[in-house]
Amino acid sequence: MSTGVADRHAAPPLCPSAPARMDGAFVFGVVGGTPEERRVGYLNARVPVTDEVLALAGPVGPTEVFRFAAPCAGSGCSHFDGSDCRLVTKLVQLMPPAGKALPACQVRPDCRWWRQEGKSACMRCPLIVTDSSGRSESERMAANPAV
């Protein structure tokens, strides 16, 4: 019989900046605040991606309104270098922490960013919007796999 602990670590870690339509994706946060001071509010449960949920984004893309997580694509992702996610490495280097306390997050136990960068990643996560025209220069630099 499985305990779930070993099974969790056998599965691919979760990417907390996944596209909405990626296999296995779910919503774990909602973007709030102002365009200048965006903050992710974390949900108490993982919400499956459905057409109805995606429609709630209205006229903008779902990744501007929601944060999605899904199994890490590994070598299928331009940010993955074969062992680490370069995106989170750059976010930790370029972005300030969002606060002093770890946010409550449903993804953390399985999160690639947490496993790789620990608390430093989690402290920046509330600032991250996967797709947004209002990104800061630091976010644009971190999101560019060529940099």
PDB file of C-alpha atoms in Angstrom:
ATOM      1  CA  MET A   1       0.000   0.000   0.000  1.00  0.00           C
ATOM      2  CA  SER A   2       1.261   3.483  -0.872  1.00  0.00           C
ATOM      3  CA  THR A   3       1.841   6.181   1.737  1.00  0.00           C
ATOM      4  CA  GLY A   4       1.792   8.969  -0.817  1.00  0.00           C
ATOM      5  CA  VAL A   5       5.129  10.430   0.308  1.00  0.00           C
ATOM      6  CA  ALA A   6       7.322   8.323  -1.969  1.00  0.00           C
ATOM      7  CA  ASP A   7       4.754   8.606  -4.767  1.00  0.00           C
ATOM      8  CA  ARG A   8       4.822  12.390  -4.532  1.00  0.00           C
ATOM      9  CA  HIS A   9       8.574  12.492  -5.099  1.00  0.00           C
ATOM     10  CA  ALA A  10       8.418   9.927  -7.930  1.00  0.00           C
ATOM     11  CA  ALA A  11       6.083  12.226  -9.882  1.00  0.00           C
ATOM     12  CA  PRO A  12       7.572  15.195 -11.734  1.00  0.00           C
ATOM     13  CA  PRO A  13       7.712  18.335  -9.611  1.00  0.00           C
ATOM     14  CA  LEU A  14       5.137  21.018 -10.317  1.00  0.00           C
ATOM     15  CA  CYS A  15       5.906  24.175 -12.253  1.00  0.00           C
ATOM     16  CA  PRO A  16       4.147  27.129 -10.560  1.00  0.00           C
ATOM     17  CA  SER A  17       4.238  29.185 -13.756  1.00  0.00           C
ATOM     18  CA  ALA A  18       2.579  26.769 -16.165  1.00  0.00           C
ATOM     19  CA  PRO A  19       0.377  27.553 -19.162  1.00  0.00           C
ATOM     20  CA  ALA A  20      -3.340  27.218 -18.505  1.00  0.00           C
ATOM     21  CA  ARG A  21      -3.874  24.415 -21.025  1.00  0.00           C
ATOM     22  CA  MET A  22      -0.888  22.291 -20.047  1.00  0.00           C
ATOM     23  CA  ASP A  23      -1.745  18.673 -19.191  1.00  0.00           C
ATOM     24  CA  GLY A  24      -2.431  18.352 -15.479  1.00  0.00           C
ATOM     25  CA  ALA A  25      -2.741  22.116 -14.921  1.00  0.00           C
ATOM     26  CA  PHE A  26      -4.747  23.566 -12.048  1.00  0.00           C
ATOM     27  CA  VAL A  27      -5.338  27.040 -10.614  1.00  0.00           C
ATOM     28  CA  PHE A  28      -3.630  27.761  -7.309  1.00  0.00           C
ATOM     29  CA  GLY A  29      -3.736  31.552  -7.190  1.00  0.00           C
ATOM     30  CA  VAL A  30      -5.546  34.659  -8.378  1.00  0.00           C
ATOM     31  CA  VAL A  31      -3.740  37.856  -9.338  1.00  0.00           C
ATOM     32  CA  GLY A  32      -4.933  40.914  -7.442  1.00  0.00           C
ATOM     33  CA  GLY A  33      -3.679  44.336  -6.512  1.00  0.00           C
ATOM     34  CA  THR A  34      -3.015  47.125  -8.963  1.00  0.00           C
ATOM     35  CA  PRO A  35      -1.111  47.023 -12.270  1.00  0.00           C
ATOM     36  CA  GLU A  36       1.833  48.613 -10.460  1.00  0.00           C
ATOM     37  CA  GLU A  37       1.632  46.384  -7.367  1.00  0.00           C
ATOM     38  CA  ARG A  38       0.307  42.993  -8.382  1.00  0.00           C
ATOM     39  CA  ARG A  39       0.055  40.243  -5.777  1.00  0.00           C
ATOM     40  CA  VAL A  40      -1.050  36.667  -6.066  1.00  0.00           C
ATOM     41  CA  GLY A  41      -3.685  35.558  -3.608  1.00  0.00           C
ATOM     42  CA  TYR A  42      -3.368  31.843  -2.946  1.00  0.00           C
ATOM     43  CA  LEU A  43      -6.395  29.558  -3.017  1.00  0.00           C
ATOM     44  CA  ASN A  44      -7.105  27.058  -0.252  1.00  0.00           C
ATOM     45  CA  ALA A  45      -7.449  24.223  -2.754  1.00  0.00           C
ATOM     46  CA  ARG A  46      -6.273  23.325  -6.226  1.00  0.00           C
ATOM     47  CA  VAL A  47      -8.953  24.220  -8.780  1.00  0.00           C
ATOM     48  CA  PRO A  48      -9.102  22.084 -11.931  1.00  0.00           C
ATOM     49  CA  VAL A  49      -8.840  23.965 -15.216  1.00  0.00           C
ATOM     50  CA  THR A  50     -12.149  24.010 -17.062  1.00  0.00           C
ATOM     51  CA  ASP A  51     -13.512  26.171 -19.862  1.00  0.00           C
ATOM     52  CA  GLU A  52     -15.723  27.861 -17.265  1.00  0.00           C
ATOM     53  CA  VAL A  53     -12.756  28.756 -15.057  1.00  0.00           C
ATOM     54  CA  LEU A  54     -10.762  30.077 -18.020  1.00  0.00           C
ATOM     55  CA  ALA A  55     -13.749  32.196 -19.122  1.00  0.00           C
ATOM     56  CA  LEU A  56     -13.603  34.015 -15.768  1.00  0.00           C
ATOM     57  CA  ALA A  57     -10.482  35.818 -17.021  1.00  0.00           C
ATOM     58  CA  GLY A  58     -12.730  37.872 -19.285  1.00  0.00           C
ATOM     59  CA  PRO A  59     -11.080  39.807 -22.086  1.00  0.00           C
ATOM     60  CA  VAL A  60      -7.491  39.127 -20.946  1.00  0.00           C
ATOM     61  CA  GLY A  61      -5.549  35.901 -21.031  1.00  0.00           C
ATOM     62  CA  PRO A  62      -6.093  33.443 -18.167  1.00  0.00           C
ATOM     63  CA  THR A  63      -2.407  33.646 -17.163  1.00  0.00           C
ATOM     64  CA  GLU A  64      -2.858  37.380 -16.498  1.00  0.00           C
ATOM     65  CA  VAL A  65      -5.582  36.620 -13.933  1.00  0.00           C
ATOM     66  CA  PHE A  66      -4.702  33.186 -12.539  1.00  0.00           C
ATOM     67  CA  ARG A  67      -1.565  31.328 -11.538  1.00  0.00           C
ATOM     68  CA  PHE A  68      -1.467  27.781 -12.840  1.00  0.00           C
ATOM     69  CA  ALA A  69       0.700  24.879 -11.827  1.00  0.00           C
ATOM     70  CA  ALA A  70       1.279  21.682 -13.772  1.00  0.00           C
ATOM     71  CA  PRO A  71       3.862  18.915 -13.911  1.00  0.00           C
ATOM     72  CA  CYS A  72       7.218  20.382 -14.946  1.00  0.00           C
ATOM     73  CA  ALA A  73       7.888  19.881 -18.663  1.00  0.00           C
ATOM     74  CA  GLY A  74      11.601  19.385 -17.977  1.00  0.00           C
ATOM     75  CA  SER A  75      13.543  19.393 -21.245  1.00  0.00           C
ATOM     76  CA  GLY A  76      10.358  20.490 -23.034  1.00  0.00           C
ATOM     77  CA  CYS A  77      10.653  23.908 -21.385  1.00  0.00           C
ATOM     78  CA  SER A  78      12.995  26.659 -22.583  1.00  0.00           C
ATOM     79  CA  HIS A  79      13.812  27.560 -18.957  1.00  0.00           C
ATOM     80  CA  PHE A  80      15.025  24.078 -18.006  1.00  0.00           C
ATOM     81  CA  ASP A  81      18.776  23.468 -18.267  1.00  0.00           C
ATOM     82  CA  GLY A  82      18.703  19.715 -17.755  1.00  0.00           C
ATOM     83  CA  SER A  83      18.661  19.821 -13.969  1.00  0.00           C
ATOM     84  CA  ASP A  84      17.342  23.204 -12.826  1.00  0.00           C
ATOM     85  CA  CYS A  85      14.761  25.823 -13.720  1.00  0.00           C
ATOM     86  CA  ARG A  86      16.687  28.904 -14.845  1.00  0.00           C
ATOM     87  CA  LEU A  87      13.527  31.012 -14.517  1.00  0.00           C
ATOM     88  CA  VAL A  88      13.370  30.684 -10.746  1.00  0.00           C
ATOM     89  CA  THR A  89      17.135  31.129 -10.447  1.00  0.00           C
ATOM     90  CA  LYS A  90      16.844  34.471 -12.244  1.00  0.00           C
ATOM     91  CA  LEU A  91      13.713  35.506 -10.322  1.00  0.00           C
ATOM     92  CA  VAL A  92      15.555  34.977  -7.031  1.00  0.00           C
ATOM     93  CA  GLN A  93      18.530  36.983  -8.307  1.00  0.00           C
ATOM     94  CA  LEU A  94      16.555  39.845  -9.867  1.00  0.00           C
ATOM     95  CA  MET A  95      13.350  40.316  -7.861  1.00  0.00           C
ATOM     96  CA  PRO A  96      12.929  41.582  -4.305  1.00  0.00           C
ATOM     97  CA  PRO A  97      11.064  39.437  -1.774  1.00  0.00           C
ATOM     98  CA  ALA A  98       7.326  40.134  -1.578  1.00  0.00           C
ATOM     99  CA  GLY A  99       7.332  40.072   2.216  1.00  0.00           C
ATOM    100  CA  LYS A 100       8.860  38.445   5.273  1.00  0.00           C
ATOM    101  CA  ALA A 101       6.581  35.437   5.724  1.00  0.00           C
ATOM    102  CA  LEU A 102       6.099  32.456   3.454  1.00  0.00           C
ATOM    103  CA  PRO A 103       2.747  32.616   1.700  1.00  0.00           C
ATOM    104  CA  ALA A 104       0.280  29.797   2.261  1.00  0.00           C
ATOM    105  CA  CYS A 105       0.534  27.716  -0.899  1.00  0.00           C
ATOM    106  CA  GLN A 106      -1.001  24.446  -2.091  1.00  0.00           C
ATOM    107  CA  VAL A 107       1.853  23.846  -4.551  1.00  0.00           C
ATOM    108  CA  ARG A 108       4.850  24.062  -2.205  1.00  0.00           C
ATOM    109  CA  PRO A 109       5.114  20.362  -1.227  1.00  0.00           C
ATOM    110  CA  ASP A 110       5.524  19.425  -4.908  1.00  0.00           C
ATOM    111  CA  CYS A 111       6.973  22.655  -6.325  1.00  0.00           C
ATOM    112  CA  ARG A 112      10.108  22.627  -8.465  1.00  0.00           C
ATOM    113  CA  TRP A 113      10.892  26.214  -7.429  1.00  0.00           C
ATOM    114  CA  TRP A 114      10.651  25.313  -3.720  1.00  0.00           C
ATOM    115  CA  ARG A 115      12.793  22.210  -4.160  1.00  0.00           C
ATOM    116  CA  GLN A 116      15.406  24.159  -6.078  1.00  0.00           C
ATOM    117  CA  GLU A 117      15.557  27.560  -4.349  1.00  0.00           C
ATOM    118  CA  GLY A 118      13.624  27.021  -1.109  1.00  0.00           C
ATOM    119  CA  LYS A 119      12.260  29.984   0.820  1.00  0.00           C
ATOM    120  CA  SER A 120      13.906  32.457  -1.580  1.00  0.00           C
ATOM    121  CA  ALA A 121      11.621  31.289  -4.402  1.00  0.00           C
ATOM    122  CA  CYS A 122       8.495  31.342  -2.247  1.00  0.00           C
ATOM    123  CA  MET A 123       9.208  34.872  -1.080  1.00  0.00           C
ATOM    124  CA  ARG A 124       9.058  36.100  -4.697  1.00  0.00           C
ATOM    125  CA  CYS A 125       6.215  33.920  -5.925  1.00  0.00           C
ATOM    126  CA  PRO A 126       3.393  36.349  -4.911  1.00  0.00           C
ATOM    127  CA  LEU A 127       4.895  38.902  -7.321  1.00  0.00           C
ATOM    128  CA  ILE A 128       4.886  36.626 -10.360  1.00  0.00           C
ATOM    129  CA  VAL A 129       2.263  36.900 -13.081  1.00  0.00           C
ATOM    130  CA  THR A 130       2.909  34.354 -15.813  1.00  0.00           C
ATOM    131  CA  ASP A 131       1.810  36.625 -18.683  1.00  0.00           C
ATOM    132  CA  SER A 132       1.352  40.327 -18.283  1.00  0.00           C
ATOM    133  CA  SER A 133       1.898  43.426 -20.325  1.00  0.00           C
ATOM    134  CA  GLY A 134       2.746  45.225 -17.073  1.00  0.00           C
ATOM    135  CA  ARG A 135       5.822  43.165 -16.166  1.00  0.00           C
ATOM    136  CA  SER A 136       8.710  44.884 -14.470  1.00  0.00           C
ATOM    137  CA  GLU A 137      12.093  44.959 -16.178  1.00  0.00           C
ATOM    138  CA  SER A 138      13.326  42.308 -13.727  1.00  0.00           C
ATOM    139  CA  GLU A 139      10.419  40.025 -14.629  1.00  0.00           C
ATOM    140  CA  ARG A 140      11.049  40.507 -18.355  1.00  0.00           C
ATOM    141  CA  MET A 141      14.737  39.676 -17.929  1.00  0.00           C
ATOM    142  CA  ALA A 142      13.999  36.593 -15.834  1.00  0.00           C
ATOM    143  CA  ALA A 143      11.348  35.346 -18.284  1.00  0.00           C
ATOM    144  CA  ASN A 144      13.647  35.642 -21.302  1.00  0.00           C
ATOM    145  CA  PRO A 145      15.335  32.233 -21.694  1.00  0.00           C
ATOM    146  CA  ALA A 146      17.996  33.808 -23.933  1.00  0.00           C
ATOM    147  CA  VAL A 147      19.334  36.039 -21.145  1.00  0.00           C
TER     148      VAL A 147
END
